């Protein structure tokens, strides 16, 4: 039975790893597609490379369905300006 247990564990671990790789690939594809549609440069994981107004730093961020950074806060004027700049094509990138 020890061999059967090891084989079952190996198969579970391999399947779990494959599922994680597939999930990562889907996320990178979605990030890259949204960043490209917004006309922004991307990092190796497909995240948009922008200069965050709110935190005054370089950031690699995922974009939501409305082409806004996922860190977007509708109440923050810096975030509102960032989204306006993204839509206007004037966002600072790196």
Short mmCIF file of N, CA and C in Angstrom, two decimals:
data_model
loop_
_atom_site.label_atom_id
_atom_site.label_comp_id
_atom_site.label_asym_id
_atom_site.label_seq_id
_atom_site.Cartn_x
_atom_site.Cartn_y
_atom_site.Cartn_z
N UNK A 1 0.80 -1.20 0.00
CA UNK A 1 0.00 0.00 0.00
C UNK A 1 0.85 1.27 0.00
N UNK A 2 2.06 1.21 0.49
CA UNK A 2 2.91 2.41 0.55
C UNK A 2 3.18 2.95 -0.85
N UNK A 3 3.41 2.05 -1.80
CA UNK A 3 3.63 2.49 -3.17
C UNK A 3 2.38 3.15 -3.74
N UNK A 4 1.22 2.58 -3.44
CA UNK A 4 -0.04 3.17 -3.91
C UNK A 4 -0.24 4.56 -3.31
N UNK A 5 0.09 4.72 -2.03
CA UNK A 5 -0.05 6.02 -1.37
C UNK A 5 0.89 7.05 -1.98
N UNK A 6 2.11 6.63 -2.25
CA UNK A 6 3.08 7.55 -2.86
C UNK A 6 2.63 7.95 -4.26
N UNK A 7 2.13 7.00 -5.02
CA UNK A 7 1.64 7.30 -6.37
C UNK A 7 0.46 8.26 -6.30
N UNK A 8 -0.47 8.01 -5.40
CA UNK A 8 -1.64 8.88 -5.25
C UNK A 8 -1.20 10.29 -4.83
N UNK A 9 -0.26 10.39 -3.93
CA UNK A 9 0.25 11.68 -3.48
C UNK A 9 0.95 12.41 -4.64
N UNK A 10 1.74 11.67 -5.40
CA UNK A 10 2.43 12.24 -6.55
C UNK A 10 1.42 12.80 -7.57
N UNK A 11 0.39 12.03 -7.84
CA UNK A 11 -0.63 12.46 -8.80
C UNK A 11 -1.36 13.70 -8.28
N UNK A 12 -1.73 13.71 -7.00
CA UNK A 12 -2.41 14.88 -6.41
C UNK A 12 -1.52 16.11 -6.47
N UNK A 13 -0.25 15.95 -6.09
CA UNK A 13 0.68 17.08 -6.12
C UNK A 13 0.89 17.62 -7.53
N UNK A 14 1.02 16.72 -8.48
CA UNK A 14 1.21 17.11 -9.87
C UNK A 14 -0.02 17.83 -10.41
N UNK A 15 -1.19 17.30 -10.09
CA UNK A 15 -2.44 17.93 -10.52
C UNK A 15 -2.60 19.30 -9.88
N UNK A 16 -2.29 19.42 -8.61
CA UNK A 16 -2.38 20.71 -7.91
C UNK A 16 -1.43 21.73 -8.54
N UNK A 17 -0.24 21.29 -8.87
CA UNK A 17 0.74 22.17 -9.50
C UNK A 17 0.25 22.62 -10.88
N UNK A 18 -0.30 21.70 -11.65
CA UNK A 18 -0.82 22.04 -12.97
C UNK A 18 -1.99 23.02 -12.87
N UNK A 19 -2.86 22.81 -11.88
CA UNK A 19 -3.98 23.73 -11.67
C UNK A 19 -3.47 25.13 -11.32
N UNK A 20 -2.45 25.22 -10.49
CA UNK A 20 -1.88 26.51 -10.11
C UNK A 20 -1.25 27.20 -11.31
N UNK A 21 -0.53 26.45 -12.12
CA UNK A 21 0.09 27.01 -13.32
C UNK A 21 -0.97 27.52 -14.29
N UNK A 22 -2.05 26.78 -14.44
CA UNK A 22 -3.14 27.20 -15.32
C UNK A 22 -3.79 28.48 -14.78
N UNK A 23 -4.01 28.53 -13.48
CA UNK A 23 -4.59 29.72 -12.86
C UNK A 23 -3.68 30.93 -13.06
N UNK A 24 -2.39 30.75 -12.86
CA UNK A 24 -1.43 31.85 -13.05
C UNK A 24 -1.41 32.31 -14.51
N UNK A 25 -1.48 31.37 -15.43
CA UNK A 25 -1.47 31.72 -16.86
C UNK A 25 -2.73 32.48 -17.24
N UNK A 26 -3.88 32.06 -16.72
CA UNK A 26 -5.13 32.77 -17.00
C UNK A 26 -5.08 34.19 -16.45
N UNK A 27 -4.54 34.34 -15.24
CA UNK A 27 -4.46 35.66 -14.62
C UNK A 27 -3.52 36.56 -15.42
N UNK A 28 -2.38 36.03 -15.84
CA UNK A 28 -1.42 36.81 -16.63
C UNK A 28 -2.04 37.22 -17.98
N UNK A 29 -2.77 36.31 -18.60
CA UNK A 29 -3.43 36.62 -19.88
C UNK A 29 -4.45 37.74 -19.69
N UNK A 30 -5.28 37.61 -18.65
CA UNK A 30 -6.30 38.63 -18.39
C UNK A 30 -5.66 39.98 -18.09
N UNK A 31 -4.61 39.98 -17.25
CA UNK A 31 -3.90 41.22 -16.94
C UNK A 31 -3.31 41.85 -18.20
N UNK A 32 -2.65 41.03 -18.99
CA UNK A 32 -2.03 41.52 -20.22
C UNK A 32 -3.04 42.07 -21.21
N UNK A 33 -4.15 41.39 -21.35
CA UNK A 33 -5.18 41.83 -22.28
C UNK A 33 -5.75 43.18 -21.85
N UNK A 34 -6.07 43.32 -20.58
CA UNK A 34 -6.65 44.58 -20.10
C UNK A 34 -5.64 45.72 -20.18
N UNK A 35 -4.38 45.44 -19.85
CA UNK A 35 -3.34 46.47 -19.93
C UNK A 35 -3.13 46.90 -21.37
N UNK A 36 -3.12 45.92 -22.28
CA UNK A 36 -2.92 46.23 -23.70
C UNK A 36 -4.09 47.04 -24.23
N UNK A 37 -5.30 46.68 -23.83
CA UNK A 37 -6.47 47.43 -24.28
C UNK A 37 -6.43 48.87 -23.78
N UNK A 38 -5.84 49.08 -22.61
CA UNK A 38 -5.70 50.43 -22.08
C UNK A 38 -4.48 51.13 -22.67
N UNK A 39 -3.68 50.42 -23.47
CA UNK A 39 -2.50 51.01 -24.11
C UNK A 39 -1.35 51.24 -23.16
N UNK A 40 -1.22 50.40 -22.14
CA UNK A 40 -0.19 50.58 -21.13
C UNK A 40 0.92 49.54 -21.27
N UNK A 41 2.15 49.91 -20.93
CA UNK A 41 3.22 48.91 -20.92
C UNK A 41 2.96 47.88 -19.82
N UNK A 42 3.46 46.67 -20.02
CA UNK A 42 3.19 45.58 -19.09
C UNK A 42 4.48 44.96 -18.56
N UNK A 43 4.35 44.36 -17.38
CA UNK A 43 5.47 43.59 -16.84
C UNK A 43 5.33 42.15 -17.32
N UNK A 44 6.21 41.26 -16.85
CA UNK A 44 6.20 39.87 -17.32
C UNK A 44 4.95 39.10 -16.92
N UNK A 45 4.18 39.62 -15.95
CA UNK A 45 2.94 38.97 -15.54
C UNK A 45 1.71 39.63 -16.15
N UNK A 46 1.94 40.57 -17.07
CA UNK A 46 0.84 41.22 -17.76
C UNK A 46 0.24 42.41 -17.02
N UNK A 47 0.79 42.76 -15.88
CA UNK A 47 0.25 43.89 -15.12
C UNK A 47 0.72 45.21 -15.74
N UNK A 48 -0.14 46.22 -15.65
CA UNK A 48 0.18 47.55 -16.18
C UNK A 48 1.26 48.20 -15.32
N UNK A 49 2.24 48.82 -15.97
CA UNK A 49 3.31 49.53 -15.26
C UNK A 49 3.00 51.02 -15.27
N UNK A 50 2.49 51.51 -14.13
CA UNK A 50 2.12 52.92 -14.03
C UNK A 50 2.83 53.56 -12.84
N UNK A 51 2.83 54.89 -12.84
CA UNK A 51 3.32 55.63 -11.68
C UNK A 51 2.08 56.04 -10.91
N UNK A 52 1.96 55.50 -9.71
CA UNK A 52 0.79 55.74 -8.87
C UNK A 52 0.81 57.17 -8.32
N UNK A 53 -0.24 57.90 -8.58
CA UNK A 53 -0.34 59.27 -8.05
C UNK A 53 -0.57 59.26 -6.55
N UNK A 54 -1.39 58.34 -6.11
CA UNK A 54 -1.78 58.29 -4.70
C UNK A 54 -0.60 58.02 -3.78
N UNK A 55 0.25 57.09 -4.18
CA UNK A 55 1.39 56.71 -3.35
C UNK A 55 2.72 57.21 -3.90
N UNK A 56 2.68 57.90 -5.03
CA UNK A 56 3.87 58.47 -5.67
C UNK A 56 4.99 57.43 -5.80
N UNK A 57 4.65 56.30 -6.46
CA UNK A 57 5.62 55.23 -6.64
C UNK A 57 5.33 54.47 -7.93
N UNK A 58 6.37 53.81 -8.42
CA UNK A 58 6.19 52.93 -9.57
C UNK A 58 5.42 51.71 -9.09
N UNK A 59 4.43 51.30 -9.89
CA UNK A 59 3.63 50.13 -9.53
C UNK A 59 3.32 49.30 -10.75
N UNK A 60 3.28 48.01 -10.54
CA UNK A 60 2.77 47.08 -11.55
C UNK A 60 1.43 46.61 -11.00
N UNK A 61 0.34 46.97 -11.68
CA UNK A 61 -1.00 46.70 -11.17
C UNK A 61 -1.85 45.95 -12.19
N UNK A 62 -2.73 45.12 -11.67
CA UNK A 62 -3.73 44.49 -12.52
C UNK A 62 -4.82 45.51 -12.80
N UNK A 63 -5.52 45.29 -13.90
CA UNK A 63 -6.61 46.19 -14.29
C UNK A 63 -7.94 45.45 -14.13
N UNK A 64 -8.98 46.16 -13.70
CA UNK A 64 -10.29 45.54 -13.58
C UNK A 64 -11.01 45.57 -14.94
N UNK A 65 -12.25 45.10 -14.96
CA UNK A 65 -13.00 45.00 -16.21
C UNK A 65 -13.23 46.36 -16.87
N UNK A 66 -13.22 47.43 -16.06
CA UNK A 66 -13.45 48.77 -16.59
C UNK A 66 -12.14 49.50 -16.90
N UNK A 67 -11.06 48.75 -16.98
CA UNK A 67 -9.72 49.27 -17.30
C UNK A 67 -9.23 50.28 -16.27
N UNK A 68 -9.52 49.98 -14.99
CA UNK A 68 -9.01 50.78 -13.88
C UNK A 68 -8.05 49.90 -13.08
N UNK A 69 -7.03 50.48 -12.47
CA UNK A 69 -6.16 49.68 -11.60
C UNK A 69 -6.99 49.07 -10.47
N UNK A 70 -6.69 47.84 -10.08
CA UNK A 70 -7.47 47.19 -9.02
C UNK A 70 -7.34 47.92 -7.68
N UNK A 71 -6.34 48.76 -7.53
CA UNK A 71 -6.17 49.53 -6.30
C UNK A 71 -7.02 50.80 -6.32
N UNK A 72 -7.78 51.03 -7.36
CA UNK A 72 -8.59 52.24 -7.54
C UNK A 72 -9.55 52.43 -6.37
N UNK A 73 -9.58 53.66 -5.85
CA UNK A 73 -10.49 54.06 -4.78
C UNK A 73 -11.31 55.23 -5.32
N UNK A 74 -12.58 55.01 -5.54
CA UNK A 74 -13.45 56.03 -6.14
C UNK A 74 -13.52 57.30 -5.31
N UNK A 75 -13.23 57.22 -4.03
CA UNK A 75 -13.29 58.39 -3.15
C UNK A 75 -12.01 59.22 -3.17
N UNK A 76 -10.96 58.68 -3.75
CA UNK A 76 -9.67 59.37 -3.71
C UNK A 76 -9.46 60.18 -5.00
N UNK A 77 -9.22 61.50 -4.88
CA UNK A 77 -9.03 62.32 -6.08
C UNK A 77 -7.80 61.91 -6.90
N UNK A 78 -6.75 61.42 -6.24
CA UNK A 78 -5.58 60.96 -6.98
C UNK A 78 -5.94 59.76 -7.86
N UNK A 79 -6.74 58.84 -7.32
CA UNK A 79 -7.17 57.67 -8.08
C UNK A 79 -8.07 58.09 -9.24
N UNK A 80 -8.95 59.04 -9.00
CA UNK A 80 -9.82 59.53 -10.06
C UNK A 80 -9.00 60.14 -11.18
N UNK A 81 -7.98 60.93 -10.82
CA UNK A 81 -7.10 61.52 -11.82
C UNK A 81 -6.31 60.48 -12.58
N UNK A 82 -5.90 59.44 -11.88
CA UNK A 82 -5.15 58.35 -12.52
C UNK A 82 -6.00 57.71 -13.63
N UNK A 83 -7.24 57.39 -13.30
CA UNK A 83 -8.12 56.75 -14.28
C UNK A 83 -8.38 57.70 -15.45
N UNK A 84 -8.57 58.98 -15.17
CA UNK A 84 -8.74 59.95 -16.26
C UNK A 84 -7.51 59.98 -17.16
N UNK A 85 -6.33 59.93 -16.55
CA UNK A 85 -5.09 59.93 -17.34
C UNK A 85 -4.95 58.66 -18.16
N UNK A 86 -5.34 57.53 -17.60
CA UNK A 86 -5.28 56.26 -18.34
C UNK A 86 -6.19 56.36 -19.56
N UNK A 87 -7.39 56.83 -19.36
CA UNK A 87 -8.35 56.94 -20.47
C UNK A 87 -7.93 57.99 -21.49
N UNK A 88 -7.22 59.02 -21.01
CA UNK A 88 -6.76 60.06 -21.91
C UNK A 88 -5.43 59.76 -22.56
N UNK A 89 -4.79 58.66 -22.13
CA UNK A 89 -3.51 58.26 -22.70
C UNK A 89 -2.34 59.08 -22.21
N UNK A 90 -2.49 59.73 -21.05
CA UNK A 90 -1.42 60.59 -20.53
C UNK A 90 -0.85 60.10 -19.21
N UNK A 91 -1.20 58.89 -18.80
CA UNK A 91 -0.69 58.36 -17.54
C UNK A 91 0.82 58.18 -17.63
N UNK A 92 1.51 58.49 -16.54
CA UNK A 92 2.96 58.29 -16.51
C UNK A 92 3.23 56.80 -16.29
N UNK A 93 4.10 56.24 -17.12
CA UNK A 93 4.43 54.82 -17.05
C UNK A 93 5.93 54.66 -16.91
N UNK A 94 6.34 53.44 -16.71
CA UNK A 94 7.76 53.12 -16.63
C UNK A 94 8.05 51.85 -17.38
#
